[in-house]
CSV table of N, CA, C and O in Angstrom, one decimal:
chain,number,residue,atom,x,y,z
K,1,MET,N,22.4,0.7,-63.9
K,1,MET,CA,21.4,-0.1,-64.5
K,1,MET,C,20.8,0.9,-65.4
K,1,MET,O,20.4,2.0,-65.1
K,2,LYS,N,20.5,0.5,-66.7
K,2,LYS,CA,19.9,1.2,-67.7
K,2,LYS,C,18.4,1.2,-67.5
K,2,LYS,O,17.7,0.2,-67.2
K,3,THR,N,17.8,2.3,-67.7
K,3,THR,CA,16.3,2.3,-67.7
K,3,THR,C,15.7,1.9,-69.2
K,3,THR,O,16.3,2.3,-70.2
K,4,GLN,N,14.8,1.2,-69.2
K,4,GLN,CA,14.3,0.7,-70.5
K,4,GLN,C,13.0,1.6,-70.8
K,4,GLN,O,12.1,1.6,-70.0
K,5,ARG,N,13.1,2.1,-71.9
K,5,ARG,CA,11.9,3.0,-72.5
K,5,ARG,C,11.1,2.1,-73.4
K,5,ARG,O,11.8,1.5,-74.4
K,6,PRO,N,9.9,2.0,-73.4
K,6,PRO,CA,9.1,1.3,-74.4
K,6,PRO,C,9.2,2.0,-75.7
K,6,PRO,O,9.3,3.2,-75.9
K,7,ILE,N,9.1,1.1,-76.8
K,7,ILE,CA,9.3,1.6,-78.1
K,7,ILE,C,7.9,2.2,-78.5
K,7,ILE,O,6.9,1.4,-78.4
K,8,VAL,N,7.8,3.4,-78.8
K,8,VAL,CA,6.5,4.0,-79.2
K,8,VAL,C,6.4,4.3,-80.6
K,8,VAL,O,7.1,4.9,-81.2
K,9,SER,N,5.3,3.7,-81.3
K,9,SER,CA,5.1,4.0,-82.7
K,9,SER,C,3.9,4.9,-82.9
K,9,SER,O,3.1,5.1,-82.0
K,10,ASP,N,3.8,5.6,-84.0
K,10,ASP,CA,2.7,6.5,-84.3
K,10,ASP,C,1.3,5.8,-84.3
K,10,ASP,O,0.3,6.5,-84.2
K,11,ASP,N,1.4,4.5,-84.6
K,11,ASP,CA,0.1,3.8,-84.5
K,11,ASP,C,-0.6,3.7,-83.3
K,11,ASP,O,-1.8,3.6,-83.3
K,12,GLU,N,0.0,4.0,-82.2
K,12,GLU,CA,-0.5,3.8,-80.8
K,12,GLU,C,-1.2,5.2,-80.4
K,12,GLU,O,-2.1,5.0,-79.5
K,13,HIS,N,-1.0,6.1,-81.1
K,13,HIS,CA,-1.5,7.4,-80.7
K,13,HIS,C,-2.5,7.9,-81.6
K,13,HIS,O,-2.5,8.8,-82.5
K,14,VAL,N,-3.6,7.3,-81.5
K,14,VAL,CA,-4.8,7.5,-82.5
K,14,VAL,C,-6.0,7.9,-81.5
K,14,VAL,O,-6.3,7.4,-80.4
K,15,VAL,N,-6.6,9.1,-81.8
K,15,VAL,CA,-7.7,9.6,-81.2
K,15,VAL,C,-9.0,9.0,-81.8
K,15,VAL,O,-9.3,9.3,-83.0
K,16,LEU,N,-9.8,8.5,-81.0
K,16,LEU,CA,-11.1,7.7,-81.4
K,16,LEU,C,-12.3,8.7,-81.1
K,16,LEU,O,-12.3,9.4,-80.0
K,17,LYS,N,-13.2,8.9,-82.0
K,17,LYS,CA,-14.4,9.6,-81.7
K,17,LYS,C,-15.3,8.9,-80.9
K,17,LYS,O,-15.6,7.8,-81.1
K,18,PHE,N,-15.8,9.6,-79.8
K,18,PHE,CA,-16.8,8.9,-79.0
K,18,PHE,C,-18.1,9.1,-79.5
K,18,PHE,O,-18.6,10.3,-79.9
K,19,ARG,N,-18.8,8.1,-79.7
K,19,ARG,CA,-20.1,8.0,-80.3
K,19,ARG,C,-21.0,7.4,-79.2
K,19,ARG,O,-20.9,6.1,-79.0
K,20,PRO,N,-22.0,8.1,-78.5
K,20,PRO,CA,-22.8,7.5,-77.5
K,20,PRO,C,-23.9,6.5,-78.1
K,20,PRO,O,-24.2,6.7,-79.2
K,21,ARG,N,-24.3,5.5,-77.4
K,21,ARG,CA,-25.2,4.6,-77.9
K,21,ARG,C,-26.5,5.1,-77.8
K,21,ARG,O,-27.0,5.8,-76.9
K,22,THR,N,-27.4,5.0,-78.9
K,22,THR,CA,-28.8,5.4,-78.9
K,22,THR,C,-29.6,4.3,-79.3
K,22,THR,O,-29.1,3.3,-79.9
K,23,SER,N,-30.9,4.5,-79.3
K,23,SER,CA,-31.9,3.5,-79.6
K,23,SER,C,-31.8,3.3,-81.2
K,23,SER,O,-32.1,2.3,-81.8
K,24,ALA,N,-31.3,4.4,-81.9
K,24,ALA,CA,-31.3,4.4,-83.4
K,24,ALA,C,-30.0,3.3,-83.8
K,24,ALA,O,-30.2,2.8,-84.9
K,25,HIS,N,-29.1,3.2,-83.0
K,25,HIS,CA,-27.9,2.6,-83.3
K,25,HIS,C,-27.6,1.5,-82.3
K,25,HIS,O,-27.0,1.8,-81.3
K,26,PRO,N,-28.2,0.3,-82.6
K,26,PRO,CA,-27.9,-0.8,-81.5
K,26,PRO,C,-26.3,-1.1,-81.4
K,26,PRO,O,-25.7,-0.9,-82.5
K,27,PRO,N,-25.9,-1.7,-80.3
K,27,PRO,CA,-24.3,-1.8,-80.1
K,27,PRO,C,-23.9,-2.9,-81.2
K,27,PRO,O,-22.8,-2.7,-81.5
K,28,GLY,N,-24.6,-3.8,-81.6
K,28,GLY,CA,-24.1,-4.8,-82.6
K,28,GLY,C,-24.1,-4.4,-84.0
K,28,GLY,O,-23.3,-5.1,-84.8
K,29,ARG,N,-24.6,-3.3,-84.3
K,29,ARG,CA,-24.6,-2.9,-85.7
K,29,ARG,C,-23.5,-2.0,-86.0
K,29,ARG,O,-23.2,-1.1,-85.3
K,30,ARG,N,-23.0,-2.2,-87.2
K,30,ARG,CA,-21.9,-1.3,-87.6
K,30,ARG,C,-22.4,-0.3,-88.5
K,30,ARG,O,-23.3,-0.4,-89.2
K,31,GLU,N,-21.6,1.0,-88.3
K,31,GLU,CA,-22.1,2.0,-89.0
K,31,GLU,C,-21.0,2.3,-90.3
K,31,GLU,O,-20.0,1.7,-90.3
K,32,GLU,N,-21.4,3.4,-91.1
K,32,GLU,CA,-20.4,3.7,-92.2
K,32,GLU,C,-19.3,4.5,-91.5
K,32,GLU,O,-19.4,5.1,-90.5
K,33,SER,N,-18.2,4.4,-92.3
K,33,SER,CA,-16.8,5.0,-91.7
K,33,SER,C,-16.9,6.4,-92.1
K,33,SER,O,-15.9,7.1,-91.6
K,34,ASP,N,-17.7,7.0,-93.0
K,34,ASP,CA,-17.7,8.4,-93.5
K,34,ASP,C,-18.3,9.3,-92.2
K,34,ASP,O,-19.5,9.1,-92.0
K,35,PRO,N,-17.5,10.0,-91.6
K,35,PRO,CA,-18.0,11.0,-90.5
K,35,PRO,C,-19.0,11.9,-91.0
K,35,PRO,O,-19.9,12.3,-90.2
K,36,SER,N,-18.9,12.5,-92.2
K,36,SER,CA,-20.0,13.5,-92.6
K,36,SER,C,-21.4,12.8,-92.7
K,36,SER,O,-22.4,13.5,-92.3
K,37,LYS,N,-21.4,11.5,-93.1
K,37,LYS,CA,-22.7,10.9,-93.1
K,37,LYS,C,-23.3,10.6,-91.7
K,37,LYS,O,-24.5,10.7,-91.5
K,38,THR,N,-22.4,10.0,-90.8
K,38,THR,CA,-22.9,9.7,-89.4
K,38,THR,C,-23.3,10.9,-88.8
K,38,THR,O,-24.2,10.9,-87.9
K,39,ALA,N,-22.6,12.1,-89.0
K,39,ALA,CA,-22.9,13.3,-88.2
K,39,ALA,C,-24.4,13.9,-88.6
K,39,ALA,O,-25.1,14.3,-87.7
K,40,SER,N,-24.7,13.8,-89.8
K,40,SER,CA,-26.0,14.2,-90.2
K,40,SER,C,-27.1,13.2,-89.8
K,40,SER,O,-28.2,13.6,-89.5
K,41,LYS,N,-26.7,12.0,-89.7
K,41,LYS,CA,-27.8,10.9,-89.2
K,41,LYS,C,-28.1,10.9,-87.7
K,41,LYS,O,-29.2,11.1,-87.3
K,42,THR,N,-27.1,11.1,-86.9
K,42,THR,CA,-27.2,11.1,-85.5
K,42,THR,C,-27.8,12.5,-85.0
K,42,THR,O,-28.6,12.4,-84.0
K,43,SER,N,-27.6,13.6,-85.7
K,43,SER,CA,-28.2,14.8,-85.3
K,43,SER,C,-29.8,14.8,-85.5
K,43,SER,O,-30.5,15.5,-84.7
K,44,LYS,N,-30.3,14.1,-86.5
K,44,LYS,CA,-31.7,14.1,-86.7
K,44,LYS,C,-32.3,13.0,-85.8
K,44,LYS,O,-33.5,13.2,-85.5
K,45,THR,N,-31.7,11.8,-85.6
K,45,THR,CA,-32.4,10.8,-84.8
K,45,THR,C,-32.1,10.6,-83.3
K,45,THR,O,-32.7,9.8,-82.7
K,46,ALA,N,-31.2,11.4,-82.8
K,46,ALA,CA,-30.7,11.3,-81.4
K,46,ALA,C,-31.8,11.9,-80.5
K,46,ALA,O,-32.1,13.1,-80.7
K,47,PRO,N,-32.2,11.2,-79.5
K,47,PRO,CA,-33.2,11.7,-78.6
K,47,PRO,C,-32.5,12.7,-77.5
K,47,PRO,O,-31.3,12.5,-77.4
K,48,ALA,N,-33.2,13.5,-76.9
K,48,ALA,CA,-32.6,14.2,-75.8
K,48,ALA,C,-32.0,13.5,-74.7
K,48,ALA,O,-32.8,12.7,-74.3
K,49,ALA,N,-30.9,13.8,-74.3
K,49,ALA,CA,-30.3,12.8,-73.2
K,49,ALA,C,-30.9,13.0,-71.9
K,49,ALA,O,-30.9,12.1,-71.1
K,50,ASN,N,-31.4,14.3,-71.5
K,50,ASN,CA,-31.9,14.5,-70.3
K,50,ASN,C,-33.4,14.4,-70.2
K,50,ASN,O,-34.1,14.9,-69.3
K,51,ASP,N,-34.1,13.7,-71.3
K,51,ASP,CA,-35.5,13.6,-71.3
K,51,ASP,C,-36.0,12.4,-70.4
K,51,ASP,O,-35.7,11.3,-70.6
K,52,LEU,N,-36.7,12.7,-69.2
K,52,LEU,CA,-37.1,11.7,-68.4
K,52,LEU,C,-38.6,11.6,-68.4
K,52,LEU,O,-39.2,11.0,-67.4
K,53,SER,N,-39.2,12.0,-69.4
K,53,SER,CA,-40.6,12.1,-69.4
K,53,SER,C,-41.2,10.5,-69.6
K,53,SER,O,-42.4,10.3,-69.1
K,54,ARG,N,-40.4,9.7,-70.1
K,54,ARG,CA,-40.9,8.4,-70.1
K,54,ARG,C,-41.0,7.6,-68.8
K,54,ARG,O,-41.7,6.6,-68.5
K,55,TYR,N,-40.4,8.2,-67.6
K,55,TYR,CA,-40.5,7.6,-66.4
K,55,TYR,C,-41.5,8.4,-65.5
K,55,TYR,O,-41.7,7.8,-64.4
K,56,GLU,N,-42.1,9.4,-66.0
K,56,GLU,CA,-43.2,10.0,-65.3
K,56,GLU,C,-44.4,9.1,-65.3
K,56,GLU,O,-44.8,8.5,-66.3
K,57,ARG,N,-45.2,9.4,-64.2
K,57,ARG,CA,-46.5,8.7,-64.3
K,57,ARG,C,-47.5,9.6,-63.7
K,57,ARG,O,-47.2,10.4,-62.8
K,58,PRO,N,-48.7,9.7,-64.2
K,58,PRO,CA,-49.8,10.7,-63.7
K,58,PRO,C,-50.1,10.3,-62.2
K,58,PRO,O,-50.3,9.2,-62.0
K,59,ARG,N,-50.4,11.3,-61.5
K,59,ARG,CA,-51.0,11.1,-60.2
K,59,ARG,C,-52.5,11.1,-60.2
K,59,ARG,O,-53.2,12.2,-60.5
K,60,ASP,N,-53.0,10.0,-60.0
K,60,ASP,CA,-54.5,10.0,-59.9
K,60,ASP,C,-55.1,10.5,-58.6
K,60,ASP,O,-56.2,11.1,-58.8
K,61,GLU,N,-54.3,10.4,-57.6
K,61,GLU,CA,-54.8,10.8,-56.3
K,61,GLU,C,-53.7,11.6,-55.6
K,61,GLU,O,-52.6,11.6,-55.9
K,62,GLY,N,-54.1,12.5,-54.8
K,62,GLY,CA,-53.2,13.4,-54.2
K,62,GLY,C,-52.3,12.8,-53.1
K,62,GLY,O,-52.3,11.5,-52.9
K,63,ASP,N,-51.3,13.5,-52.5
K,63,ASP,CA,-50.4,13.0,-51.5
K,63,ASP,C,-51.3,12.5,-50.3
K,63,ASP,O,-52.2,13.2,-49.9
K,64,ASP,N,-50.9,11.4,-49.6
K,64,ASP,CA,-51.6,10.9,-48.5
K,64,ASP,C,-50.8,11.5,-47.3
K,64,ASP,O,-49.8,10.7,-46.8
K,65,PHE,N,-51.0,12.7,-47.0
K,65,PHE,CA,-50.2,13.4,-46.0
K,65,PHE,C,-50.3,12.7,-44.7
K,65,PHE,O,-49.3,12.5,-43.9
K,66,ARG,N,-51.4,12.2,-44.2
K,66,ARG,CA,-51.6,11.5,-42.9
K,66,ARG,C,-50.8,10.2,-42.8
K,66,ARG,O,-50.0,9.9,-41.9
K,67,GLN,N,-50.7,9.4,-43.9
K,67,GLN,CA,-50.0,8.3,-43.9
K,67,GLN,C,-48.4,8.6,-43.9
K,67,GLN,O,-47.7,7.9,-43.2
K,68,ARG,N,-48.1,9.6,-44.6
K,68,ARG,CA,-46.7,9.9,-44.7
K,68,ARG,C,-46.3,10.4,-43.3
K,68,ARG,O,-45.1,10.1,-42.9
K,69,MET,N,-47.0,11.3,-42.6
K,69,MET,CA,-46.8,11.7,-41.2
K,69,MET,C,-46.6,10.6,-40.2
K,69,MET,O,-45.7,10.5,-39.4
K,70,LEU,N,-47.5,9.6,-40.4
K,70,LEU,CA,-47.5,8.5,-39.4
K,70,LEU,C,-46.2,7.6,-39.6
K,70,LEU,O,-45.6,7.2,-38.7
K,71,ALA,N,-45.7,7.5,-40.9
K,71,ALA,CA,-44.6,6.8,-41.1
K,71,ALA,C,-43.3,7.6,-40.6
K,71,ALA,O,-42.5,7.0,-40.1
K,72,ASN,N,-43.4,8.9,-40.7
K,72,ASN,CA,-42.3,9.7,-40.2
K,72,ASN,C,-42.2,9.6,-38.6
K,72,ASN,O,-41.2,9.5,-38.0
K,73,VAL,N,-43.4,9.6,-38.0
K,73,VAL,CA,-43.4,9.5,-36.6
K,73,VAL,C,-43.0,8.1,-36.0
K,73,VAL,O,-42.1,8.0,-35.1
K,74,ALA,N,-43.3,7.1,-36.8
K,74,ALA,CA,-42.9,5.8,-36.4
K,74,ALA,C,-41.4,5.6,-36.6
K,74,ALA,O,-40.6,5.0,-35.8
K,75,ALA,N,-40.8,6.3,-37.7
K,75,ALA,CA,-39.3,6.2,-37.9
K,75,ALA,C,-38.7,7.0,-36.9
K,75,ALA,O,-37.7,6.5,-36.3
K,76,LEU,N,-39.2,8.2,-36.4
K,76,LEU,CA,-38.6,8.9,-35.3
K,76,LEU,C,-38.7,8.1,-34.0
K,76,LEU,O,-37.7,8.1,-33.3
K,77,ALA,N,-39.8,7.5,-33.7
K,77,ALA,CA,-39.9,6.8,-32.4
K,77,ALA,C,-38.9,5.6,-32.5
K,77,ALA,O,-38.3,5.3,-31.4
K,78,PHE,N,-38.8,4.9,-33.5
K,78,PHE,CA,-37.8,3.9,-33.6
K,78,PHE,C,-36.4,4.3,-33.5
K,78,PHE,O,-35.6,3.7,-32.7
K,79,THR,N,-36.0,5.6,-33.9
K,79,THR,CA,-34.7,6.1,-33.9
K,79,THR,C,-34.5,6.4,-32.4
K,79,THR,O,-33.4,6.2,-32.0
K,80,VAL,N,-35.5,7.1,-31.7
K,80,VAL,CA,-35.2,7.5,-30.4
K,80,VAL,C,-35.1,6.3,-29.5
K,80,VAL,O,-34.2,6.2,-28.6
K,81,ALA,N,-35.9,5.2,-29.7
K,81,ALA,CA,-35.8,4.0,-29.0
K,81,ALA,C,-34.4,3.3,-29.1
K,81,ALA,O,-33.8,2.9,-28.2
K,82,LEU,N,-34.0,3.2,-30.4
K,82,LEU,CA,-32.7,2.7,-30.7
K,82,LEU,C,-31.5,3.4,-30.0
K,82,LEU,O,-30.6,2.9,-29.4
K,83,THR,N,-31.6,4.7,-30.0
K,83,THR,CA,-30.6,5.6,-29.3
K,83,THR,C,-30.7,5.4,-27.8
K,83,THR,O,-29.5,5.3,-27.2
K,84,ALA,N,-31.8,5.2,-27.2
K,84,ALA,CA,-32.0,5.1,-25.9
K,84,ALA,C,-31.4,3.7,-25.4
K,84,ALA,O,-30.7,3.6,-24.3
K,85,ILE,N,-31.7,2.7,-26.1
K,85,ILE,CA,-31.2,1.3,-25.8
K,85,ILE,C,-29.7,1.5,-25.9
K,85,ILE,O,-28.9,0.8,-25.2
K,86,GLY,N,-29.1,2.1,-26.9
K,86,GLY,CA,-27.7,2.2,-27.1
K,86,GLY,C,-27.1,2.8,-26.0
K,86,GLY,O,-26.0,2.5,-25.5
K,87,ILE,N,-27.5,4.0,-25.5
K,87,ILE,CA,-27.0,4.7,-24.3
K,87,ILE,C,-27.1,3.8,-23.1
K,87,ILE,O,-26.1,3.8,-22.3
K,88,TRP,N,-28.3,3.2,-22.8
K,88,TRP,CA,-28.4,2.2,-21.7
K,88,TRP,C,-27.3,1.1,-21.6
K,88,TRP,O,-26.7,0.8,-20.6
K,89,LEU,N,-27.1,0.6,-22.8
K,89,LEU,CA,-26.2,-0.4,-23.0
K,89,LEU,C,-24.8,0.0,-22.7
K,89,LEU,O,-23.9,-0.7,-22.0
K,90,ALA,N,-24.4,1.2,-23.2
K,90,ALA,CA,-23.1,1.7,-22.9
K,90,ALA,C,-22.8,1.9,-21.5
K,90,ALA,O,-21.8,1.7,-20.9
K,91,ILE,N,-23.8,2.5,-20.8
K,91,ILE,CA,-23.7,2.8,-19.4
K,91,ILE,C,-23.6,1.4,-18.5
K,91,ILE,O,-22.8,1.3,-17.6
K,92,SER,N,-24.5,0.6,-19.0
K,92,SER,CA,-24.4,-0.8,-18.3
K,92,SER,C,-23.1,-1.6,-18.5
K,92,SER,O,-22.3,-2.0,-17.4
K,93,ILE,N,-22.4,-1.4,-19.6
K,93,ILE,CA,-21.1,-2.0,-19.8
K,93,ILE,C,-19.9,-1.4,-19.0
K,93,ILE,O,-19.1,-1.9,-18.5
K,94,ALA,N,-20.3,0.1,-19.0
K,94,ALA,CA,-19.2,0.8,-18.1
K,94,ALA,C,-19.3,0.4,-16.7
K,94,ALA,O,-18.2,0.2,-16.0
K,95,ASP,N,-20.5,0.2,-16.1
K,95,ASP,CA,-20.7,-0.1,-14.7
K,95,ASP,C,-20.1,-1.5,-14.6
K,95,ASP,O,-19.4,-1.8,-13.5
K,96,LEU,N,-20.3,-2.4,-15.4
K,96,LEU,CA,-19.8,-3.8,-15.3
K,96,LEU,C,-18.3,-3.8,-15.3
K,96,LEU,O,-17.6,-4.5,-14.6
K,97,ARG,N,-17.7,-3.1,-16.1
K,97,ARG,CA,-16.3,-3.0,-16.3
K,97,ARG,C,-15.7,-2.4,-14.9
K,97,ARG,O,-14.7,-2.9,-14.4
K,98,LYS,N,-16.3,-1.3,-14.4
K,98,LYS,CA,-15.8,-0.8,-13.1
K,98,LYS,C,-16.0,-1.8,-11.9
K,98,LYS,O,-15.0,-2.0,-11.3
K,99,THR,N,-17.1,-2.6,-12.0
K,99,THR,CA,-17.2,-3.6,-11.0
K,99,THR,C,-16.1,-4.8,-11.1
K,99,THR,O,-15.6,-5.2,-10.3
K,100,GLN,N,-16.0,-5.0,-12.4
K,100,GLN,CA,-15.1,-6.3,-12.6
K,100,GLN,C,-13.6,-5.8,-12.3
K,100,GLN,O,-12.7,-6.5,-11.6
K,101,ASP,N,-13.2,-4.5,-12.6
K,101,ASP,CA,-11.9,-4.0,-12.4
K,101,ASP,C,-11.7,-3.9,-10.7
K,101,ASP,O,-10.7,-4.3,-10.3
K,102,CYS,N,-12.7,-3.6,-10.0
K,102,CYS,CA,-12.7,-3.6,-8.5
K,102,CYS,C,-12.5,-5.0,-7.9
K,102,CYS,O,-11.6,-5.3,-7.2
K,103,VAL,N,-13.2,-6.0,-8.4
K,103,VAL,CA,-13.1,-7.4,-8.0
K,103,VAL,C,-11.6,-7.9,-8.3
K,103,VAL,O,-11.0,-8.6,-7.5
K,104,LEU,N,-11.2,-7.6,-9.6
K,104,LEU,CA,-9.8,-8.1,-10.1
K,104,LEU,C,-8.7,-7.6,-9.2
K,104,LEU,O,-7.7,-8.1,-9.0
K,105,MET,N,-9.0,-6.3,-8.6
K,105,MET,CA,-7.9,-5.6,-7.7
K,105,MET,C,-7.9,-6.3,-6.3
K,105,MET,O,-7.0,-6.0,-5.5
K,106,GLY,N,-8.9,-7.1,-6.0
K,106,GLY,CA,-8.9,-7.8,-4.7
K,106,GLY,C,-9.7,-7.1,-3.7
K,106,GLY,O,-9.6,-7.4,-2.5
K,107,ARG,N,-10.5,-6.1,-4.0
K,107,ARG,CA,-11.2,-5.3,-3.1
K,107,ARG,C,-12.6,-6.1,-2.7
K,107,ARG,O,-12.9,-6.9,-3.5
K,108,ARG,N,-13.0,-5.7,-1.5
K,108,ARG,CA,-14.3,-6.5,-1.1
K,108,ARG,C,-15.4,-5.8,-1.1
K,108,ARG,O,-16.6,-6.2,-1.1
K,109,ASP,N,-15.4,-4.4,-1.3
K,109,ASP,CA,-16.6,-3.6,-1.3
K,109,ASP,C,-17.0,-3.1,-2.7
K,109,ASP,O,-17.2,-2.0,-2.8
K,110,CYS,N,-17.1,-4.0,-3.6
K,110,CYS,CA,-17.3,-3.5,-5.0
K,110,CYS,C,-18.8,-3.5,-5.3
K,110,CYS,O,-19.2,-2.7,-6.2
K,111,ALA,N,-19.6,-4.3,-4.6
K,111,ALA,CA,-21.0,-4.4,-5.0
K,111,ALA,C,-21.7,-3.1,-4.5
K,111,ALA,O,-21.5,-2.7,-3.3
K,112,ARG,N,-22.6,-2.6,-5.2
K,112,ARG,CA,-23.4,-1.4,-4.8
K,112,ARG,C,-24.6,-2.0,-3.9
K,112,ARG,O,-25.3,-2.9,-4.2
K,113,ILE,N,-24.8,-1.4,-2.9
K,113,ILE,CA,-25.9,-1.8,-1.9
K,113,ILE,C,-26.7,-0.5,-1.8
K,113,ILE,O,-26.4,0.6,-1.4
K,114,SER,N,-28.0,-0.7,-2.3
K,114,SER,CA,-29.0,0.5,-2.2
K,114,SER,C,-29.7,0.3,-0.7
K,114,SER,O,-30.3,-0.7,-0.4
K,115,VAL,N,-29.7,1.4,0.0
K,115,VAL,CA,-30.2,1.4,1.3
K,115,VAL,C,-31.6,2.3,1.3
K,115,VAL,O,-31.4,3.5,0.8
K,116,THR,N,-32.6,1.7,1.6
K,116,THR,CA,-33.8,2.5,1.7
K,116,THR,C,-34.1,2.9,3.3
K,116,THR,O,-33.9,2.0,4.0
K,117,SER,N,-34.5,3.9,3.4
K,117,SER,CA,-34.8,4.4,4.8
K,117,SER,C,-36.1,3.6,5.2
K,117,SER,O,-37.1,3.7,4.6
K,118,PRO,N,-36.2,3.2,6.5
K,118,PRO,CA,-37.5,2.6,7.0
K,118,PRO,C,-38.5,3.6,7.3
K,118,PRO,O,-38.2,4.7,7.8
K,119,GLY,N,-39.7,3.3,6.9
K,119,GLY,CA,-40.6,4.3,7.2
K,119,GLY,C,-41.9,4.3,6.6
K,119,GLY,O,-42.7,3.8,6.0
């Protein structure tokens, strides 16, 4: 069987210049095709890419350390309680499985009997 190779023309191998979108050049607007004009324009009007100052907000009041610590303690207590419930559930399921296996084997002494001493 012959392998078919695609016909490649020189028109398919074109390198396009990447131009990031900026507020000065909306996506719908077309620019001039002269690269020397666009390079001089974009260098003057392009804002700094890592400038995050517009998202900053001034802090009028300091950190509420007490509220943050209470939230951390509550989250820790919730996590510990959830872990304890999970461990208890796993142990209970394991005990039920042992008891069920014992009963299905036909044994009669499967139930645990707790004996307290009289006194």
